[in-house]
């Protein structure tokens, strides 16, 4: 059997074909795109038609590479960037561009929600999550407050991966994992929160799809797509999930002890939990996963955003950047970077900016600045790791995915900062692989998603890294936190 995994991200869409008998990735295709340019500061939007075009192009390319074997495709799974708001009208047409996870223009709507419910603690008690600018709920309220004419047309609320499922099947569905990142749902009971929905609008509950198990299919591939792609028989589309939920499956993060760290545009760190893991401070998102478990997760907004900015500043290739960073000792000789170039989600500083602290004649050079940037982004994730440990997560192994995982020097920095063994997986496109594995589990129910993941995910043993103890990154993390709190309190961030 062959399944396709589609991962629709902020910067590109990737599709892969997985042979579920051998575990081999038979073909891979990708198409890049950008955010809509020229928007006000804090806005991050994309036209969902861009995603559809990328899906069509990458699926066609992958099927072309499969040749005659395209007839073996039996399932498709979709991974999508979390939290985006895709508003549909009564005819299923997109009303306006989707506001994305990295859009921070909804900070005021979050404040209104906290004021209504009595603060962050009250919201966490109600749903398990605080109301943060990245989440979907404040985007819906933003639409109501800022574009009432568009809100009046709103008939269905979908998340990005749900919209692609709608394109593939013609059905509007929403599964527990991705839905839990909307801030509209009680993550403990996996039900919509009537209180939050009615705060936004009395009729919002009627605009939300019915919540379904992540283990149930999303539907069958539409006949016109079966014909256009020259497939045969029935092709099942799985429920899919958010990119982090699919990344968990794609790294076999389906049991305690394994932690996945994604070094992409944003940074995420998450672990499997058999029960809800509610952070009373609201910094660790108490998400559900896409196996019907839970996925405590921390997200930072500036990972490869920061390192790519540094690389482009100096005009380096990735290989040259790694070489320059490796030439600088751990800790960058005291140069510390607060990596808040696009604001920050954890800690919640939507209007923050980046800061270099410790510039001296010795450290004011490209190599030191580049290493401090990479360390600063990793320390931001380490702040979240401390939060996961406080919730009972005991990491034995970090599984790295995302573009940053390809860097040997960054893998070592991760091991040193996290104080834990770091490995990569053979298939770096963890979210797309996870989507393909979930599709396999829906088509062939003789094994669970976890069983399929453990059988198909292969660790790259040659890239395993053990932590070194020659620099106190815990002290650097404390200093980063102290600087952040001080500058934020004085309104310098």
mmCIF file of N, CA and C in Angstrom, residues 377-439:
data_model
loop_
_atom_site.group_PDB
_atom_site.id
_atom_site.type_symbol
_atom_site.label_atom_id
_atom_site.label_comp_id
_atom_site.label_asym_id
_atom_site.label_seq_id
_atom_site.Cartn_x
_atom_site.Cartn_y
_atom_site.Cartn_z
ATOM 1 N N UNK A 377 17.960 31.331 20.082
ATOM 2 C CA UNK A 377 16.747 30.656 19.627
ATOM 3 C C UNK A 377 16.567 29.326 20.355
ATOM 4 N N UNK A 378 17.661 28.611 20.602
ATOM 5 C CA UNK A 378 17.585 27.321 21.283
ATOM 6 C C UNK A 378 17.269 27.497 22.768
ATOM 7 N N UNK A 379 17.832 28.520 23.387
ATOM 8 C CA UNK A 379 17.508 28.806 24.786
ATOM 9 C C UNK A 379 16.035 29.154 24.951
ATOM 10 N N UNK A 380 15.460 29.815 23.936
ATOM 11 C CA UNK A 380 14.026 30.084 23.995
ATOM 12 C C UNK A 380 13.221 28.802 24.103
ATOM 13 N N UNK A 381 13.637 27.764 23.372
ATOM 14 C CA UNK A 381 12.976 26.466 23.484
ATOM 15 C C UNK A 381 13.287 25.790 24.823
ATOM 16 N N UNK A 382 14.509 25.994 25.331
ATOM 17 C CA UNK A 382 14.875 25.388 26.614
ATOM 18 C C UNK A 382 14.016 25.936 27.753
ATOM 19 N N UNK A 383 13.600 27.188 27.646
ATOM 20 C CA UNK A 383 12.658 27.750 28.619
ATOM 21 C C UNK A 383 11.391 26.903 28.644
ATOM 22 N N UNK A 384 10.938 26.499 27.453
ATOM 23 C CA UNK A 384 9.773 25.638 27.366
ATOM 24 C C UNK A 384 10.037 24.246 27.887
ATOM 25 N N UNK A 385 11.245 23.715 27.693
ATOM 26 C CA UNK A 385 11.576 22.393 28.211
ATOM 27 C C UNK A 385 11.483 22.363 29.730
ATOM 28 N N UNK A 386 11.926 23.436 30.375
ATOM 29 C CA UNK A 386 11.781 23.509 31.836
ATOM 30 C C UNK A 386 10.315 23.437 32.226
ATOM 31 N N UNK A 387 9.448 24.082 31.433
ATOM 32 C CA UNK A 387 8.025 24.028 31.710
ATOM 33 C C UNK A 387 7.457 22.634 31.532
ATOM 34 N N UNK A 388 7.900 21.917 30.494
ATOM 35 C CA UNK A 388 7.446 20.542 30.286
ATOM 36 C C UNK A 388 7.873 19.643 31.447
ATOM 37 N N UNK A 389 9.099 19.814 31.899
ATOM 38 C CA UNK A 389 9.571 19.009 33.032
ATOM 39 C C UNK A 389 8.727 19.270 34.271
ATOM 40 N N UNK A 390 8.328 20.523 34.472
ATOM 41 C CA UNK A 390 7.492 20.853 35.631
ATOM 42 C C UNK A 390 6.128 20.176 35.555
ATOM 43 N N UNK A 391 5.685 19.837 34.350
ATOM 44 C CA UNK A 391 4.399 19.149 34.178
ATOM 45 C C UNK A 391 4.545 17.636 34.208
ATOM 46 N N UNK A 392 5.754 17.146 34.479
ATOM 47 C CA UNK A 392 5.951 15.709 34.624
ATOM 48 C C UNK A 392 6.584 15.025 33.435
ATOM 49 N N UNK A 393 6.929 15.782 32.382
ATOM 50 C CA UNK A 393 7.601 15.179 31.237
ATOM 51 C C UNK A 393 9.058 14.906 31.607
ATOM 52 N N UNK A 394 9.492 13.665 31.426
ATOM 53 C CA UNK A 394 10.869 13.280 31.741
ATOM 54 C C UNK A 394 11.551 12.847 30.446
ATOM 55 N N UNK A 395 12.181 13.774 29.730
ATOM 56 C CA UNK A 395 12.741 13.440 28.418
ATOM 57 C C UNK A 395 13.946 12.518 28.520
ATOM 58 N N UNK A 396 13.952 11.487 27.699
ATOM 59 C CA UNK A 396 15.110 10.604 27.574
ATOM 60 C C UNK A 396 15.795 10.783 26.228
ATOM 61 N N UNK A 397 15.059 11.374 25.283
ATOM 62 C CA UNK A 397 15.601 11.559 23.943
ATOM 63 C C UNK A 397 14.838 12.672 23.243
ATOM 64 N N UNK A 398 15.582 13.569 22.590
ATOM 65 C CA UNK A 398 14.985 14.635 21.797
ATOM 66 C C UNK A 398 15.090 14.247 20.334
ATOM 67 N N UNK A 399 13.963 14.260 19.627
ATOM 68 C CA UNK A 399 13.953 13.949 18.211
ATOM 69 C C UNK A 399 13.761 15.249 17.433
ATOM 70 N N UNK A 400 14.789 15.625 16.695
ATOM 71 C CA UNK A 400 14.782 16.898 15.975
ATOM 72 C C UNK A 400 14.192 16.733 14.579
ATOM 73 N N UNK A 401 13.337 17.703 14.196
ATOM 74 C CA UNK A 401 12.840 17.792 12.831
ATOM 75 C C UNK A 401 12.932 19.251 12.388
ATOM 76 N N UNK A 402 12.569 19.512 11.153
ATOM 77 C CA UNK A 402 12.610 20.871 10.634
ATOM 78 C C UNK A 402 13.952 21.186 10.003
ATOM 79 N N UNK A 403 13.992 22.317 9.316
ATOM 80 C CA UNK A 403 15.191 22.681 8.574
ATOM 81 C C UNK A 403 16.439 22.775 9.428
ATOM 82 N N UNK A 404 16.308 23.263 10.650
ATOM 83 C CA UNK A 404 17.468 23.409 11.517
ATOM 84 C C UNK A 404 18.108 22.098 11.918
ATOM 85 N N UNK A 405 17.346 20.989 11.845
ATOM 86 C CA UNK A 405 17.888 19.684 12.250
ATOM 87 C C UNK A 405 18.973 19.200 11.299
ATOM 88 N N UNK A 406 19.081 19.823 10.117
ATOM 89 C CA UNK A 406 20.105 19.414 9.148
ATOM 90 C C UNK A 406 21.486 19.937 9.521
ATOM 91 N N UNK A 407 21.548 20.842 10.476
ATOM 92 C CA UNK A 407 22.811 21.462 10.876
ATOM 93 C C UNK A 407 23.461 20.659 12.005
ATOM 94 N N UNK A 408 24.661 20.148 11.754
ATOM 95 C CA UNK A 408 25.363 19.371 12.777
ATOM 96 C C UNK A 408 25.693 20.224 13.997
ATOM 97 N N UNK A 409 26.106 21.475 13.772
ATOM 98 C CA UNK A 409 26.461 22.329 14.902
ATOM 99 C C UNK A 409 25.215 22.662 15.717
ATOM 100 N N UNK A 410 24.072 22.816 15.066
ATOM 101 C CA UNK A 410 22.844 23.102 15.809
ATOM 102 C C UNK A 410 22.388 21.875 16.606
ATOM 103 N N UNK A 411 22.580 20.674 16.055
ATOM 104 C CA UNK A 411 22.232 19.469 16.808
ATOM 105 C C UNK A 411 23.033 19.398 18.106
ATOM 106 N N UNK A 412 24.317 19.741 18.028
ATOM 107 C CA UNK A 412 25.134 19.705 19.237
ATOM 108 C C UNK A 412 24.699 20.775 20.230
ATOM 109 N N UNK A 413 24.392 21.962 19.731
ATOM 110 C CA UNK A 413 23.898 23.012 20.620
ATOM 111 C C UNK A 413 22.613 22.563 21.307
ATOM 112 N N UNK A 414 21.721 21.910 20.586
ATOM 113 C CA UNK A 414 20.475 21.416 21.184
ATOM 114 C C UNK A 414 20.765 20.416 22.296
ATOM 115 N N UNK A 415 21.651 19.460 22.030
ATOM 116 C CA UNK A 415 21.991 18.474 23.062
ATOM 117 C C UNK A 415 22.568 19.156 24.295
ATOM 118 N N UNK A 416 23.460 20.138 24.075
ATOM 119 C CA UNK A 416 24.093 20.832 25.194
ATOM 120 C C UNK A 416 23.089 21.675 25.969
ATOM 121 N N UNK A 417 22.220 22.387 25.261
ATOM 122 C CA UNK A 417 21.253 23.262 25.918
ATOM 123 C C UNK A 417 20.190 22.453 26.654
ATOM 124 N N UNK A 418 19.675 21.383 26.029
ATOM 125 C CA UNK A 418 18.620 20.584 26.639
ATOM 126 C C UNK A 418 19.155 19.585 27.659
ATOM 127 N N UNK A 419 20.474 19.302 27.590
ATOM 128 C CA UNK A 419 21.051 18.339 28.511
ATOM 129 C C UNK A 419 20.538 16.934 28.284
ATOM 130 N N UNK A 420 20.333 16.573 27.026
ATOM 131 C CA UNK A 420 19.686 15.307 26.696
ATOM 132 C C UNK A 420 20.181 14.829 25.343
ATOM 133 N N UNK A 421 20.182 13.514 25.155
ATOM 134 C CA UNK A 421 20.558 12.932 23.867
ATOM 135 C C UNK A 421 19.636 13.448 22.768
ATOM 136 N N UNK A 422 20.235 13.787 21.624
ATOM 137 C CA UNK A 422 19.490 14.302 20.483
ATOM 138 C C UNK A 422 19.700 13.368 19.297
ATOM 139 N N UNK A 423 18.614 13.052 18.600
ATOM 140 C CA UNK A 423 18.701 12.258 17.382
ATOM 141 C C UNK A 423 17.859 12.934 16.299
ATOM 142 N N UNK A 424 18.095 12.570 15.074
ATOM 143 C CA UNK A 424 17.212 12.951 13.975
ATOM 144 C C UNK A 424 16.543 11.686 13.456
ATOM 145 N N UNK A 425 15.538 11.878 12.634
ATOM 146 C CA UNK A 425 14.896 10.742 11.987
ATOM 147 C C UNK A 425 15.308 10.719 10.525
ATOM 148 N N UNK A 426 15.250 9.535 9.924
ATOM 149 C CA UNK A 426 15.727 9.383 8.549
ATOM 150 C C UNK A 426 14.950 10.274 7.594
ATOM 151 N N UNK A 427 13.646 10.430 7.844
ATOM 152 C CA UNK A 427 12.838 11.306 7.008
ATOM 153 C C UNK A 427 12.650 12.626 7.732
ATOM 154 N N UNK A 428 13.328 13.654 7.254
ATOM 155 C CA UNK A 428 13.302 14.951 7.939
ATOM 156 C C UNK A 428 11.938 15.621 7.873
ATOM 157 N N UNK A 429 11.135 15.271 6.871
ATOM 158 C CA UNK A 429 9.805 15.883 6.739
ATOM 159 C C UNK A 429 8.834 15.152 7.664
ATOM 160 N N UNK A 430 9.014 15.384 8.975
ATOM 161 C CA UNK A 430 8.266 14.621 9.969
ATOM 162 C C UNK A 430 6.768 14.804 9.891
ATOM 163 N N UNK A 431 6.312 16.019 9.602
ATOM 164 C CA UNK A 431 4.867 16.266 9.560
ATOM 165 C C UNK A 431 4.226 15.558 8.374
ATOM 166 N N UNK A 432 4.871 15.624 7.208
ATOM 167 C CA UNK A 432 4.335 14.926 6.034
ATOM 168 C C UNK A 432 4.347 13.417 6.251
ATOM 169 N N UNK A 433 5.435 12.914 6.855
ATOM 170 C CA UNK A 433 5.502 11.478 7.145
ATOM 171 C C UNK A 433 4.411 11.085 8.132
ATOM 172 N N UNK A 434 4.211 11.901 9.175
ATOM 173 C CA UNK A 434 3.165 11.600 10.147
ATOM 174 C C UNK A 434 1.793 11.551 9.510
ATOM 175 N N UNK A 435 1.544 12.460 8.558
ATOM 176 C CA UNK A 435 0.258 12.458 7.862
ATOM 177 C C UNK A 435 0.078 11.178 7.059
ATOM 178 N N UNK A 436 1.144 10.724 6.403
ATOM 179 C CA UNK A 436 1.071 9.488 5.627
ATOM 180 C C UNK A 436 0.867 8.286 6.541
ATOM 181 N N UNK A 437 1.507 8.285 7.718
ATOM 182 C CA UNK A 437 1.342 7.181 8.666
ATOM 183 C C UNK A 437 -0.081 7.156 9.215
ATOM 184 N N UNK A 438 -0.623 8.336 9.549
ATOM 185 C CA UNK A 438 -2.004 8.374 10.030
ATOM 186 C C UNK A 438 -2.959 7.833 8.962
ATOM 187 N N UNK A 439 -2.699 8.170 7.708
ATOM 188 C CA UNK A 439 -3.538 7.664 6.626
ATOM 189 C C UNK A 439 -3.459 6.144 6.543
#
